[in-house]
Amino acid sequence: MIFVPLQLGGNASLIAIAVAILFFFIIIISFIRRYKRCPSDRILVVYGKVGGGNSAKCIHGGAAFIWPVVQDYQFLDLTPISIEVNLVNALSKQNIRVNVPSRFTIGISTEPGVMQNAAERLLGLGQSQIQDLAQEIIFGQLRLVVASMDIEEINNDRDKFLTNISQSVETELKKVGLKLINVNITDIVDESGYIEALGKEAAAHAINAARKSVAEKTRDGSIGEANALQDERTQVAAANAQAVEGENIAKINVANSDSLRRQREAEAERTAIASEKVQTAKALEESYAAEQLAELARAERVRSSQMADIVVPAEIDKKKVEIDAEADAERTRRIAKGDADAILFKAQAEAQGILEILTKQAQGLDQIVKAAGDSPKDAVLLLVADKLPELVKTQAEAIKNIKIDKVTVWDSGAKTADGKGSTANFISGMYKSVPPLQEMFNMAGMQLPEYLKGKDVEATTVEEEASKKEDNK
């Protein structure tokens, strides 16, 4: 009682899993079945909810997934359709009725825009219905083309006629999604026989042209034959004349060749003789040149010998004189250098002696200044007092050297303003002509006695008393 519910529950789970798996596989198979592939000779048209604002989506040579419920699909067949069009009593530009039996091959176009037109206008139609629709379009456009052309133009220029038909028909077929593949015009016939007459006229023209051509060819043949005979005779004569001319030219060429040969032989002989003479002259020239070189070599050898005998001893003497002169110059330079060194040494010794003398004098003067109580003036007075005998001696020598043979004095006894006589003035002036001793004493800071200065003792006394009185005041 307990295990039965458990078994029922296990089976339910298995069933649910199996159902889920089956449902999953059904969905997968459904999706796979909804994925449609388009063969190359068809166009897959998907309609319904296709998006992009289009009423259908056309696919050529690919595949697409068709969503269930919201989308569906159909195929358009690309197999070419052959349509026989027997146009009867079509008016041409000249108002001549023409029959144009023809065959057109059409098919659904694979151009993107034209495919969209085919999906919108041909989807669901059978091949016969498409054929009837296309036939009506072709009939109308064919009549339009015939009405726009002349009979002669239609009959003579078939390529233009076919081009006009193709352009006019294809433009209209594209509007319904079709494409013109081929146009084949079987024949062109008119009820009035105009085209047949044109054919006969053309045939007559052709026959006449052929006959004329035959006559012209016959005439041309006769003329050609006569011209050929004339050309033959002319060419034979010309050939004979040319042959004679050729023989003459050959003879002239032979003569010219002989003359040229003789000229060349003479020229060669002359060239050979000249070359021989030139070679002989060159040989003599080279021999003379060799002799001249030999003479020059001998002269050079003699000159070298003389140079060795005369110039070399002279060069030796010259070198000897130069060496002796350089030796004397070097001796003189060394003697002068010795004298200069001696003079320099002597000068240095004298300078050293003067320096010693001046040093000793400076030391003595320093001792004199110290002995004078460090008074430079008193020291100078001591030096002048030391040199005074020499100064007096020099003064006496100056007077002694004056040579006076005879002195004559005429004195009238008259007195001068200073109370002196003429004789006294004369002696005093003569004494003043000697270098003044007073100046020397003044330079040394000393004073001579009043009687040696030439002043009166009384005047001096008076002056001294006056100065004392002034000092007392």
Coordinates of N, CA and C in Angstrom, one line a residue, residues 4 16-17 28 38 48 68 70 79 103 117 119 165 171 202 237 260 302 315 348 370 389 396 416 427-428:
V4 N 2.9 1.8 -3.9 CA 2.2 2.1 -5.1 C 2.2 3.6 -5.4
A16 N 6.8 13.2 -17.7 CA 6.9 14.6 -17.9 C 8.3 14.9 -18.6
I17 N 9.3 14.2 -18.2 CA 10.6 14.4 -18.8 C 10.6 14.1 -20.3
I28 N 12.7 22.0 -32.1 CA 13.9 22.1 -32.9 C 13.6 21.7 -34.4
C38 N 17.2 28.7 -50.7 CA 16.7 29.1 -52.0 C 17.7 28.5 -53.0
G48 N 5.0 39.0 -45.1 CA 4.4 39.1 -43.8 C 5.2 40.2 -43.0
P68 N 7.4 31.4 -37.7 CA 6.0 30.9 -37.7 C 5.0 32.0 -37.4
V70 N 4.0 34.8 -38.1 CA 4.1 36.2 -38.6 C 4.7 36.2 -40.0
T79 N 12.8 30.1 -64.6 CA 12.9 29.4 -65.9 C 12.5 30.3 -67.0
R103 N 9.6 36.0 -82.0 CA 9.6 35.1 -80.8 C 10.5 35.8 -79.8
N117 N 9.6 44.2 -57.6 CA 8.4 44.3 -58.5 C 7.8 43.0 -58.8
A119 N 8.0 40.2 -57.0 CA 7.3 39.7 -55.8 C 6.0 40.4 -55.5
I165 N 13.4 47.6 -80.3 CA 12.4 46.7 -79.7 C 12.9 46.3 -78.3
T171 N 12.0 48.0 -71.0 CA 11.6 49.0 -70.0 C 10.3 48.7 -69.4
A202 N 16.0 45.8 -105.4 CA 17.3 45.6 -104.9 C 17.9 44.5 -105.8
A237 N 62.4 46.6 -123.3 CA 63.3 47.6 -123.8 C 64.1 48.3 -122.6
L260 N 92.0 53.5 -110.0 CA 92.2 53.5 -108.6 C 93.2 52.6 -108.1
V302 N 134.7 65.1 -68.7 CA 135.8 66.1 -68.6 C 135.5 67.2 -67.6
E315 N 137.1 74.4 -53.2 CA 136.1 74.2 -52.2 C 136.8 73.9 -50.8
Q348 N 131.5 96.5 -11.2 CA 130.9 96.0 -10.0 C 131.8 96.3 -8.8
K370 N 125.1 113.0 15.7 CA 125.0 112.6 17.1 C 125.9 113.5 18.0
P389 N 139.1 125.8 5.8 CA 140.5 126.1 5.3 C 140.6 125.8 3.8
A396 N 141.8 132.3 -1.9 CA 143.2 132.9 -2.1 C 143.8 132.5 -3.4
T416 N 133.5 159.9 -1.8 CA 132.2 159.5 -2.4 C 131.1 159.7 -1.3
I427 N 139.7 149.0 -4.9 CA 140.1 147.8 -4.3 C 138.9 147.0 -3.9
S428 N 137.9 147.7 -3.4 CA 136.7 146.9 -2.9 C 136.0 146.3 -4.1

